[in-house]
PDB file of C-alpha atoms and ligand atoms in Angstrom:
ATOM      1  CA  MET A   1     102.586 107.792 148.229  1.00  0.00           C
ATOM      2  CA  ASN A   2      98.982 108.423 147.174  1.00  0.00           C
ATOM      3  CA  GLU A   3      96.452 106.126 148.818  1.00  0.00           C
ATOM      4  CA  THR A   4      94.643 103.630 146.622  1.00  0.00           C
ATOM      5  CA  LYS A   5      91.342 104.962 145.343  1.00  0.00           C
ATOM      6  CA  THR A   6      88.180 102.922 144.930  1.00  0.00           C
ATOM      7  CA  ALA A   7      85.909 103.059 141.881  1.00  0.00           C
ATOM      8  CA  VAL A   8      82.378 101.667 141.628  1.00  0.00           C
ATOM      9  CA  VAL A   9      81.346 100.964 138.028  1.00  0.00           C
ATOM     10  CA  THR A  10      77.734  99.897 137.469  1.00  0.00           C
ATOM     11  CA  GLY A  11      77.084  97.448 134.622  1.00  0.00           C
ATOM     12  CA  SER A  12      80.758  96.509 134.402  1.00  0.00           C
ATOM     13  CA  SER A  13      80.476  92.807 133.660  1.00  0.00           C
ATOM     14  CA  SER A  14      80.543  93.548 129.912  1.00  0.00           C
ATOM     15  CA  GLY A  15      81.061  96.164 127.213  1.00  0.00           C
ATOM     16  CA  ILE A  16      81.851  99.786 128.063  1.00  0.00           C
ATOM     17  CA  GLY A  17      81.597  99.247 131.833  1.00  0.00           C
ATOM     18  CA  LEU A  18      84.139  96.430 131.750  1.00  0.00           C
ATOM     19  CA  GLY A  19      86.412  98.557 129.561  1.00  0.00           C
ATOM     20  CA  ILE A  20      86.208 101.422 132.060  1.00  0.00           C
ATOM     21  CA  ALA A  21      86.788  99.051 135.000  1.00  0.00           C
ATOM     22  CA  ASN A  22      89.941  97.840 133.222  1.00  0.00           C
ATOM     23  CA  GLY A  23      91.149 101.378 132.542  1.00  0.00           C
ATOM     24  CA  LEU A  24      90.601 102.544 136.120  1.00  0.00           C
ATOM     25  CA  ALA A  25      92.220  99.359 137.498  1.00  0.00           C
ATOM     26  CA  ALA A  26      95.229  99.978 135.227  1.00  0.00           C
ATOM     27  CA  SER A  27      95.492 103.445 136.786  1.00  0.00           C
ATOM     28  CA  GLY A  28      95.764 101.755 140.213  1.00  0.00           C
ATOM     29  CA  MET A  29      92.218 101.877 141.593  1.00  0.00           C
ATOM     30  CA  ASN A  30      90.395  99.125 143.445  1.00  0.00           C
ATOM     31  CA  ILE A  31      87.231  98.206 141.556  1.00  0.00           C
ATOM     32  CA  VAL A  32      83.683  97.341 142.536  1.00  0.00           C
ATOM     33  CA  MET A  33      82.174  95.592 139.531  1.00  0.00           C
ATOM     34  CA  ASN A  34      78.434  95.208 139.047  1.00  0.00           C
ATOM     35  CA  GLY A  35      76.076  93.470 136.649  1.00  0.00           C
ATOM     36  CA  ILE A  36      73.173  91.082 136.491  1.00  0.00           C
ATOM     37  CA  GLU A  37      75.132  88.003 135.427  1.00  0.00           C
ATOM     38  CA  ALA A  38      75.669  85.275 138.032  1.00  0.00           C
ATOM     39  CA  PRO A  39      78.899  85.830 140.007  1.00  0.00           C
ATOM     40  CA  GLU A  40      80.514  82.657 138.576  1.00  0.00           C
ATOM     41  CA  GLU A  41      80.083  84.033 135.023  1.00  0.00           C
ATOM     42  CA  VAL A  42      81.980  87.192 135.951  1.00  0.00           C
ATOM     43  CA  GLU A  43      84.648  85.567 138.104  1.00  0.00           C
ATOM     44  CA  GLN A  44      87.245  85.340 135.332  1.00  0.00           C
ATOM     45  CA  ALA A  45      86.903  89.037 134.448  1.00  0.00           C
ATOM     46  CA  ARG A  46      87.063  89.985 138.137  1.00  0.00           C
ATOM     47  CA  LYS A  47      90.195  87.859 138.657  1.00  0.00           C
ATOM     48  CA  SER A  48      91.855  89.336 135.545  1.00  0.00           C
ATOM     49  CA  LEU A  49      91.424  92.848 136.938  1.00  0.00           C
ATOM     50  CA  GLU A  50      93.317  91.755 140.047  1.00  0.00           C
ATOM     51  CA  THR A  51      96.062  89.752 138.349  1.00  0.00           C
ATOM     52  CA  ASP A  52      96.596  92.160 135.436  1.00  0.00           C
ATOM     53  CA  HIS A  53      96.692  95.308 137.560  1.00  0.00           C
ATOM     54  CA  GLY A  54      97.603  94.264 141.119  1.00  0.00           C
ATOM     55  CA  ILE A  55      94.508  95.847 142.647  1.00  0.00           C
ATOM     56  CA  LYS A  56      91.543  94.390 144.560  1.00  0.00           C
ATOM     57  CA  ALA A  57      88.294  93.831 142.666  1.00  0.00           C
ATOM     58  CA  ILE A  58      84.947  92.650 143.986  1.00  0.00           C
ATOM     59  CA  TYR A  59      81.678  91.931 142.204  1.00  0.00           C
ATOM     60  CA  SER A  60      78.118  92.849 143.177  1.00  0.00           C
ATOM     61  CA  HIS A  61      75.133  91.219 141.519  1.00  0.00           C
ATOM     62  CA  ALA A  62      72.835  94.059 142.731  1.00  0.00           C
ATOM     63  CA  ASN A  63      69.941  94.926 140.437  1.00  0.00           C
ATOM     64  CA  MET A  64      70.296  98.619 139.683  1.00  0.00           C
ATOM     65  CA  MET A  65      66.661  98.867 138.529  1.00  0.00           C
ATOM     66  CA  THR A  66      65.664  99.384 142.168  1.00  0.00           C
ATOM     67  CA  PRO A  67      66.657 101.826 144.936  1.00  0.00           C
ATOM     68  CA  GLU A  68      67.348  98.757 147.124  1.00  0.00           C
ATOM     69  CA  GLY A  69      69.808  97.411 144.532  1.00  0.00           C
ATOM     70  CA  ALA A  70      71.629 100.738 144.395  1.00  0.00           C
ATOM     71  CA  ALA A  71      71.809 100.830 148.208  1.00  0.00           C
ATOM     72  CA  GLU A  72      73.130  97.231 148.278  1.00  0.00           C
ATOM     73  CA  LEU A  73      75.926  98.063 145.810  1.00  0.00           C
ATOM     74  CA  ILE A  74      77.048 101.175 147.659  1.00  0.00           C
ATOM     75  CA  ALA A  75      76.895  99.431 151.059  1.00  0.00           C
ATOM     76  CA  LEU A  76      79.057  96.531 149.806  1.00  0.00           C
ATOM     77  CA  ALA A  77      81.607  98.953 148.337  1.00  0.00           C
ATOM     78  CA  GLU A  78      81.802 100.979 151.554  1.00  0.00           C
ATOM     79  CA  GLU A  79      81.994  97.882 153.789  1.00  0.00           C
ATOM     80  CA  THR A  80      84.811  96.446 151.680  1.00  0.00           C
ATOM     81  CA  PHE A  81      86.905  99.526 150.929  1.00  0.00           C
ATOM     82  CA  GLY A  82      85.775 102.106 153.500  1.00  0.00           C
ATOM     83  CA  LYS A  83      84.944 104.825 150.963  1.00  0.00           C
ATOM     84  CA  ILE A  84      84.102 105.441 147.319  1.00  0.00           C
ATOM     85  CA  ASP A  85      86.240 107.923 145.381  1.00  0.00           C
ATOM     86  CA  VAL A  86      84.956 107.366 141.844  1.00  0.00           C
ATOM     87  CA  LEU A  87      81.432 106.461 140.777  1.00  0.00           C
ATOM     88  CA  VAL A  88      80.720 105.491 137.175  1.00  0.00           C
ATOM     89  CA  ASN A  89      77.020 105.155 136.372  1.00  0.00           C
ATOM     90  CA  ASN A  90      77.114 102.984 133.278  1.00  0.00           C
ATOM     91  CA  ALA A  91      74.450 100.230 133.489  1.00  0.00           C
ATOM     92  CA  GLY A  92      71.898 100.743 130.767  1.00  0.00           C
ATOM     93  CA  ILE A  93      69.431  99.020 128.449  1.00  0.00           C
ATOM     94  CA  GLN A  94      67.654  99.932 125.225  1.00  0.00           C
ATOM     95  CA  PHE A  95      64.213  99.265 123.708  1.00  0.00           C
ATOM     96  CA  VAL A  96      63.044 100.445 120.300  1.00  0.00           C
ATOM     97  CA  SER A  97      59.387 101.084 119.388  1.00  0.00           C
ATOM     98  CA  PRO A  98      57.144 103.883 118.065  1.00  0.00           C
ATOM     99  CA  VAL A  99      55.948 105.909 121.057  1.00  0.00           C
ATOM    100  CA  GLU A 100      52.275 104.961 120.575  1.00  0.00           C
ATOM    101  CA  ASP A 101      53.170 101.277 120.996  1.00  0.00           C
ATOM    102  CA  PHE A 102      55.954 101.722 123.559  1.00  0.00           C
ATOM    103  CA  PRO A 103      55.212  99.269 126.418  1.00  0.00           C
ATOM    104  CA  ASP A 104      54.770 101.010 129.795  1.00  0.00           C
ATOM    105  CA  ASP A 105      56.966  98.451 131.550  1.00  0.00           C
ATOM    106  CA  LYS A 106      59.834  99.051 129.085  1.00  0.00           C
ATOM    107  CA  TRP A 107      59.545 102.824 129.600  1.00  0.00           C
ATOM    108  CA  GLN A 108      59.707 102.353 133.371  1.00  0.00           C
ATOM    109  CA  ALA A 109      62.605  99.876 133.218  1.00  0.00           C
ATOM    110  CA  ILE A 110      64.690 102.212 131.044  1.00  0.00           C
ATOM    111  CA  ILE A 111      63.965 105.228 133.254  1.00  0.00           C
ATOM    112  CA  ASN A 112      64.760 103.160 136.371  1.00  0.00           C
ATOM    113  CA  LEU A 113      68.073 101.772 135.128  1.00  0.00           C
ATOM    114  CA  ASN A 114      69.386 104.474 132.774  1.00  0.00           C
ATOM    115  CA  LEU A 115      68.387 107.459 134.937  1.00  0.00           C
ATOM    116  CA  SER A 116      67.044 106.791 138.449  1.00  0.00           C
ATOM    117  CA  ALA A 117      69.876 104.382 139.373  1.00  0.00           C
ATOM    118  CA  ALA A 118      72.357 107.233 138.901  1.00  0.00           C
ATOM    119  CA  PHE A 119      70.262 109.442 141.187  1.00  0.00           C
ATOM    120  CA  TYR A 120      70.277 106.822 143.975  1.00  0.00           C
ATOM    121  CA  THR A 121      73.999 106.015 143.732  1.00  0.00           C
ATOM    122  CA  THR A 122      74.961 109.692 143.463  1.00  0.00           C
ATOM    123  CA  LYS A 123      72.789 110.605 146.443  1.00  0.00           C
ATOM    124  CA  ALA A 124      74.485 107.876 148.487  1.00  0.00           C
ATOM    125  CA  VAL A 125      78.114 108.788 147.653  1.00  0.00           C
ATOM    126  CA  VAL A 126      78.343 112.521 146.966  1.00  0.00           C
ATOM    127  CA  GLY A 127      78.148 113.580 150.647  1.00  0.00           C
ATOM    128  CA  GLY A 128      81.229 111.505 151.547  1.00  0.00           C
ATOM    129  CA  MET A 129      83.113 112.788 148.503  1.00  0.00           C
ATOM    130  CA  LYS A 130      82.350 116.388 149.492  1.00  0.00           C
ATOM    131  CA  GLU A 131      83.441 115.780 153.089  1.00  0.00           C
ATOM    132  CA  ARG A 132      86.759 114.269 151.935  1.00  0.00           C
ATOM    133  CA  GLY A 133      87.248 117.056 149.366  1.00  0.00           C
ATOM    134  CA  TRP A 134      87.774 114.763 146.374  1.00  0.00           C
ATOM    135  CA  GLY A 135      85.501 112.752 144.115  1.00  0.00           C
ATOM    136  CA  ARG A 136      84.667 111.920 140.534  1.00  0.00           C
ATOM    137  CA  ILE A 137      81.204 111.018 139.251  1.00  0.00           C
ATOM    138  CA  ILE A 138      81.052 109.947 135.616  1.00  0.00           C
ATOM    139  CA  ASN A 139      77.712 109.237 133.989  1.00  0.00           C
ATOM    140  CA  ILE A 140      77.682 107.249 130.765  1.00  0.00           C
ATOM    141  CA  ALA A 141      75.038 109.053 128.740  1.00  0.00           C
ATOM    142  CA  SER A 142      75.072 108.788 124.938  1.00  0.00           C
ATOM    143  CA  ALA A 143      74.968 110.875 121.786  1.00  0.00           C
ATOM    144  CA  HIS A 144      71.267 110.293 122.480  1.00  0.00           C
ATOM    145  CA  GLY A 145      71.670 112.515 125.532  1.00  0.00           C
ATOM    146  CA  LEU A 146      72.310 115.389 123.105  1.00  0.00           C
ATOM    147  CA  VAL A 147      70.213 114.545 120.048  1.00  0.00           C
ATOM    148  CA  ALA A 148      67.283 112.214 119.402  1.00  0.00           C
ATOM    149  CA  SER A 149      66.523 109.344 117.039  1.00  0.00           C
ATOM    150  CA  PRO A 150      63.023 108.092 116.327  1.00  0.00           C
ATOM    151  CA  PHE A 151      61.604 105.079 118.211  1.00  0.00           C
ATOM    152  CA  LYS A 152      63.874 105.490 121.235  1.00  0.00           C
ATOM    153  CA  SER A 153      61.645 107.717 123.390  1.00  0.00           C
ATOM    154  CA  ALA A 154      62.526 106.187 126.766  1.00  0.00           C
ATOM    155  CA  TYR A 155      66.258 105.886 126.047  1.00  0.00           C
ATOM    156  CA  VAL A 156      66.551 109.433 124.670  1.00  0.00           C
ATOM    157  CA  ALA A 157      64.502 110.838 127.572  1.00  0.00           C
ATOM    158  CA  ALA A 158      66.630 108.989 130.149  1.00  0.00           C
ATOM    159  CA  LYS A 159      69.915 110.016 128.486  1.00  0.00           C
ATOM    160  CA  HIS A 160      68.845 113.678 128.231  1.00  0.00           C
ATOM    161  CA  GLY A 161      67.761 113.388 131.871  1.00  0.00           C
ATOM    162  CA  ILE A 162      71.091 112.048 133.086  1.00  0.00           C
ATOM    163  CA  ILE A 163      72.838 115.041 131.515  1.00  0.00           C
ATOM    164  CA  GLY A 164      70.513 117.298 133.527  1.00  0.00           C
ATOM    165  CA  LEU A 165      71.372 115.353 136.686  1.00  0.00           C
ATOM    166  CA  THR A 166      75.073 115.628 135.811  1.00  0.00           C
ATOM    167  CA  LYS A 167      74.918 119.432 135.502  1.00  0.00           C
ATOM    168  CA  THR A 168      72.896 119.883 138.690  1.00  0.00           C
ATOM    169  CA  VAL A 169      75.122 117.741 140.913  1.00  0.00           C
ATOM    170  CA  ALA A 170      78.217 119.344 139.338  1.00  0.00           C
ATOM    171  CA  LEU A 171      76.990 122.760 140.522  1.00  0.00           C
ATOM    172  CA  GLU A 172      76.196 121.456 144.004  1.00  0.00           C
ATOM    173  CA  ALA A 173      79.607 119.779 144.416  1.00  0.00           C
ATOM    174  CA  ALA A 174      81.816 122.262 142.572  1.00  0.00           C
ATOM    175  CA  GLU A 175      83.380 123.896 145.631  1.00  0.00           C
ATOM    176  CA  HIS A 176      84.262 120.575 147.245  1.00  0.00           C
ATOM    177  CA  GLY A 177      86.787 119.020 144.846  1.00  0.00           C
ATOM    178  CA  VAL A 178      84.143 116.791 143.281  1.00  0.00           C
ATOM    179  CA  THR A 179      83.590 116.804 139.523  1.00  0.00           C
ATOM    180  CA  VAL A 180      80.540 115.377 137.789  1.00  0.00           C
ATOM    181  CA  ASN A 181      80.581 114.759 134.043  1.00  0.00           C
ATOM    182  CA  ALA A 182      78.770 112.790 131.379  1.00  0.00           C
ATOM    183  CA  ILE A 183      80.450 110.867 128.569  1.00  0.00           C
ATOM    184  CA  CYS A 184      78.294 110.736 125.435  1.00  0.00           C
ATOM    185  CA  PRO A 185      79.399 107.822 123.236  1.00  0.00           C
ATOM    186  CA  GLY A 186      78.231 107.284 119.698  1.00  0.00           C
ATOM    187  CA  TYR A 187      78.306 103.672 118.492  1.00  0.00           C
ATOM    188  CA  VAL A 188      80.859 101.680 120.457  1.00  0.00           C
ATOM    189  CA  TRP A 189      82.059  98.232 119.441  1.00  0.00           C
ATOM    190  CA  THR A 190      80.695  95.981 122.208  1.00  0.00           C
ATOM    191  CA  PRO A 191      79.495  92.353 122.124  1.00  0.00           C
ATOM    192  CA  LEU A 192      75.952  93.736 122.063  1.00  0.00           C
ATOM    193  CA  VAL A 193      76.581  95.589 118.786  1.00  0.00           C
ATOM    194  CA  GLU A 194      78.675  92.813 117.229  1.00  0.00           C
ATOM    195  CA  LYS A 195      75.946  90.223 117.763  1.00  0.00           C
ATOM    196  CA  GLN A 196      73.342  92.247 115.807  1.00  0.00           C
ATOM    197  CA  ILE A 197      75.357  92.332 112.599  1.00  0.00           C
ATOM    198  CA  PRO A 198      74.908  88.844 111.045  1.00  0.00           C
ATOM    199  CA  ASP A 199      71.113  88.883 111.571  1.00  0.00           C
ATOM    200  CA  THR A 200      70.720  92.426 110.248  1.00  0.00           C
ATOM    201  CA  ALA A 201      72.806  91.498 107.194  1.00  0.00           C
ATOM    202  CA  LYS A 202      70.579  88.499 106.538  1.00  0.00           C
ATOM    203  CA  ALA A 203      67.355  90.447 107.091  1.00  0.00           C
ATOM    204  CA  ARG A 204      68.385  93.293 104.767  1.00  0.00           C
ATOM    205  CA  GLY A 205      70.220  91.226 102.139  1.00  0.00           C
ATOM    206  CA  MET A 206      73.418  93.198 102.801  1.00  0.00           C
ATOM    207  CA  THR A 207      77.006  92.237 103.512  1.00  0.00           C
ATOM    208  CA  GLU A 208      78.205  92.629 107.091  1.00  0.00           C
ATOM    209  CA  GLU A 209      80.409  95.530 105.962  1.00  0.00           C
ATOM    210  CA  GLN A 210      77.376  97.284 104.398  1.00  0.00           C
ATOM    211  CA  VAL A 211      75.399  96.822 107.640  1.00  0.00           C
ATOM    212  CA  LYS A 212      78.203  98.404 109.661  1.00  0.00           C
ATOM    213  CA  ARG A 213      78.659 101.367 107.330  1.00  0.00           C
ATOM    214  CA  ASP A 214      75.184 102.101 105.989  1.00  0.00           C
ATOM    215  CA  VAL A 215      72.957 101.001 108.890  1.00  0.00           C
ATOM    216  CA  LEU A 216      74.782 101.187 112.209  1.00  0.00           C
ATOM    217  CA  LEU A 217      77.241 103.945 111.352  1.00  0.00           C
ATOM    218  CA  ALA A 218      74.876 105.934 109.118  1.00  0.00           C
ATOM    219  CA  ALA A 219      74.963 108.900 111.550  1.00  0.00           C
ATOM    220  CA  GLN A 220      78.599 108.505 112.669  1.00  0.00           C
ATOM    221  CA  PRO A 221      80.772 110.579 110.286  1.00  0.00           C
ATOM    222  CA  THR A 222      84.032 108.717 110.988  1.00  0.00           C
ATOM    223  CA  LYS A 223      82.326 105.475 109.833  1.00  0.00           C
ATOM    224  CA  GLN A 224      84.270 103.790 112.627  1.00  0.00           C
ATOM    225  CA  PHE A 225      83.004 102.312 115.851  1.00  0.00           C
ATOM    226  CA  ALA A 226      84.552 103.809 118.943  1.00  0.00           C
ATOM    227  CA  THR A 227      86.158 101.254 121.277  1.00  0.00           C
ATOM    228  CA  VAL A 228      85.649 100.529 124.958  1.00  0.00           C
ATOM    229  CA  GLU A 229      89.329 101.409 125.446  1.00  0.00           C
ATOM    230  CA  GLU A 230      88.603 104.927 124.139  1.00  0.00           C
ATOM    231  CA  MET A 231      85.739 105.286 126.644  1.00  0.00           C
ATOM    232  CA  ALA A 232      88.097 104.082 129.382  1.00  0.00           C
ATOM    233  CA  ALA A 233      90.757 106.612 128.348  1.00  0.00           C
ATOM    234  CA  VAL A 234      88.238 109.462 128.716  1.00  0.00           C
ATOM    235  CA  ALA A 235      87.120 108.160 132.128  1.00  0.00           C
ATOM    236  CA  VAL A 236      90.737 107.862 133.334  1.00  0.00           C
ATOM    237  CA  PHE A 237      91.426 111.403 132.129  1.00  0.00           C
ATOM    238  CA  LEU A 238      88.341 112.735 133.942  1.00  0.00           C
ATOM    239  CA  CYS A 239      89.726 111.172 137.142  1.00  0.00           C
ATOM    240  CA  SER A 240      93.103 112.879 136.728  1.00  0.00           C
ATOM    241  CA  ASP A 241      94.203 116.169 138.272  1.00  0.00           C
ATOM    242  CA  GLY A 242      94.450 117.598 134.756  1.00  0.00           C
ATOM    243  CA  ALA A 243      90.650 117.368 134.503  1.00  0.00           C
ATOM    244  CA  LYS A 244      89.805 118.982 137.825  1.00  0.00           C
ATOM    245  CA  SER A 245      88.262 122.052 136.183  1.00  0.00           C
ATOM    246  CA  ILE A 246      86.089 119.967 133.870  1.00  0.00           C
ATOM    247  CA  THR A 247      82.733 119.608 135.572  1.00  0.00           C
ATOM    248  CA  GLY A 248      79.101 119.673 134.497  1.00  0.00           C
ATOM    249  CA  SER A 249      80.122 118.757 130.965  1.00  0.00           C
ATOM    250  CA  ALA A 250      78.606 116.334 128.484  1.00  0.00           C
ATOM    251  CA  LEU A 251      81.561 115.124 126.407  1.00  0.00           C
ATOM    252  CA  PRO A 252      80.694 113.666 123.000  1.00  0.00           C
ATOM    253  CA  VAL A 253      82.911 110.707 122.049  1.00  0.00           C
ATOM    254  CA  ASP A 254      80.881 109.969 118.960  1.00  0.00           C
ATOM    255  CA  GLY A 255      83.004 110.231 115.824  1.00  0.00           C
ATOM    256  CA  GLY A 256      81.366 113.559 114.969  1.00  0.00           C
ATOM    257  CA  TRP A 257      77.734 112.360 115.209  1.00  0.00           C
ATOM    258  CA  THR A 258      76.490 115.379 117.171  1.00  0.00           C
ATOM    259  CA  ALA A 259      78.377 117.817 114.919  1.00  0.00           C
ATOM    260  CA  HIS A 260      75.612 117.289 112.325  1.00  0.00           C
TER     261      HIS A 260
HETATM  262  P1  NAD B   1      76.222  95.939 127.560  1.00  0.00           P
HETATM  263  O1  NAD B   1      74.883  95.342 127.283  1.00  0.00           O
HETATM  264  O2  NAD B   1      77.449  95.335 126.928  1.00  0.00           O
HETATM  265  O3  NAD B   1      76.462  96.012 129.137  1.00  0.00           O
HETATM  266  C1  NAD B   1      75.430  96.379 129.996  1.00  0.00           C
HETATM  267  C2  NAD B   1      75.858  96.135 131.419  1.00  0.00           C
HETATM  268  O4  NAD B   1      74.777  96.544 132.254  1.00  0.00           O
HETATM  269  C3  NAD B   1      76.148  94.673 131.737  1.00  0.00           C
HETATM  270  O5  NAD B   1      77.224  94.613 132.639  1.00  0.00           O
HETATM  271  C4  NAD B   1      74.855  94.214 132.427  1.00  0.00           C
HETATM  272  O6  NAD B   1      75.057  93.151 133.361  1.00  0.00           O
HETATM  273  C5  NAD B   1      74.487  95.493 133.150  1.00  0.00           C
HETATM  274  N1  NAD B   1      73.070  95.527 133.531  1.00  0.00           N
HETATM  275  C6  NAD B   1      71.974  95.329 132.751  1.00  0.00           C
HETATM  276  N2  NAD B   1      70.867  95.405 133.518  1.00  0.00           N
HETATM  277  C7  NAD B   1      71.274  95.654 134.780  1.00  0.00           C
HETATM  278  C8  NAD B   1      70.604  95.836 136.012  1.00  0.00           C
HETATM  279  N3  NAD B   1      69.265  95.752 136.108  1.00  0.00           N
HETATM  280  N4  NAD B   1      71.352  96.071 137.121  1.00  0.00           N
HETATM  281  C9  NAD B   1      72.711  96.134 137.060  1.00  0.00           C
HETATM  282  N5  NAD B   1      73.394  95.973 135.919  1.00  0.00           N
HETATM  283  C10 NAD B   1      72.682  95.744 134.792  1.00  0.00           C
HETATM  284  O7  NAD B   1      76.058  97.486 127.159  1.00  0.00           O
HETATM  285  P2  NAD B   1      77.117  98.587 126.660  1.00  0.00           P
HETATM  286  O8  NAD B   1      76.962  98.680 125.181  1.00  0.00           O
HETATM  287  O9  NAD B   1      78.441  98.366 127.243  1.00  0.00           O
HETATM  288  O10 NAD B   1      76.435  99.904 127.298  1.00  0.00           O
HETATM  289  C11 NAD B   1      76.856 100.451 128.548  1.00  0.00           C
HETATM  290  C12 NAD B   1      76.315 101.882 128.677  1.00  0.00           C
HETATM  291  O11 NAD B   1      76.800 102.670 127.599  1.00  0.00           O
HETATM  292  C13 NAD B   1      74.801 101.989 128.666  1.00  0.00           C
HETATM  293  O12 NAD B   1      74.375 102.991 129.567  1.00  0.00           O
HETATM  294  C14 NAD B   1      74.511 102.431 127.231  1.00  0.00           C
HETATM  295  O13 NAD B   1      73.299 103.152 127.125  1.00  0.00           O
HETATM  296  C15 NAD B   1      75.717 103.320 126.964  1.00  0.00           C
HETATM  297  N6  NAD B   1      76.003 103.489 125.538  1.00  0.00           N
HETATM  298  C16 NAD B   1      76.385 102.438 124.749  1.00  0.00           C
HETATM  299  C17 NAD B   1      76.663 102.649 123.401  1.00  0.00           C
HETATM  300  C18 NAD B   1      77.123 101.543 122.467  1.00  0.00           C
HETATM  301  O14 NAD B   1      77.234 101.759 121.265  1.00  0.00           O
HETATM  302  N7  NAD B   1      77.427 100.346 122.951  1.00  0.00           N
HETATM  303  C19 NAD B   1      76.518 103.933 122.868  1.00  0.00           C
HETATM  304  C20 NAD B   1      76.122 104.987 123.704  1.00  0.00           C
HETATM  305  C21 NAD B   1      75.870 104.761 125.044  1.00  0.00           C
END
């Protein structure tokens, strides 16, 4: 029987990260969850992973904005499970402003969380993966890792950057059974997106359906939000043997957005 693998998923207390944690748990992996919410707020989700999938799940409140937070998360995972087989760098934030007004602290926070955190976690785990001859690193980039939109300078820079990191580490690890890939979602239906809709509808004098189609999904040709379950399905596939020759890729899961 195959031994149980362990996956660390940053920013997995909500949205895409939680969806991926669920998908990997359903495929039989132990899960290290992470997020900035207090542990008691995440306890129900953590417990559900265990009861729904019969695996072990733990939660780390480490702040991935800092190298110390990244080290804390990896240390907890290794102390608890002995090794890390799958690393999903997912935690991310957004801020929107013209570049001339973009606050320096928001730039730095986005670069720290959306890009540098993946460098620190990758640096900490890739050596062990190479030694053991198996590993999967999955970076959640964005369609904004492939194309830009105005007013998102920090986010677009960080997401383009994480694709560069993905390709570089993929080349370094390629002969050791370790794949490194980026998933590039378009708009995904998460609580974060859902919550914006009533206010935007009010502000623009539109119906909620018009906001979804003509504002949020303006660039997404399918006119459909992707789901967190779809992101999870791609992550599970990338962890499978069938995907062992896929490395260094940036996979758009964006309803055709980047085909424009
Ligand atoms: P979300 O806001 O629902 O979840 C963000 C997660 O990150 C939460 O678990 C939160 O606790 C965690 N987090 C925030 N700050 C943190 C910190 N300092 N340290 C550790 N964890 C922290 O967001 P989401 O929509 O699920 O987005 C997840 C990822 O997917 C992000 O990298 C985002 O850029 C990317 N993405 C999202 C979409 C979309 O449409 N939702 C599209 C493309 C890419």
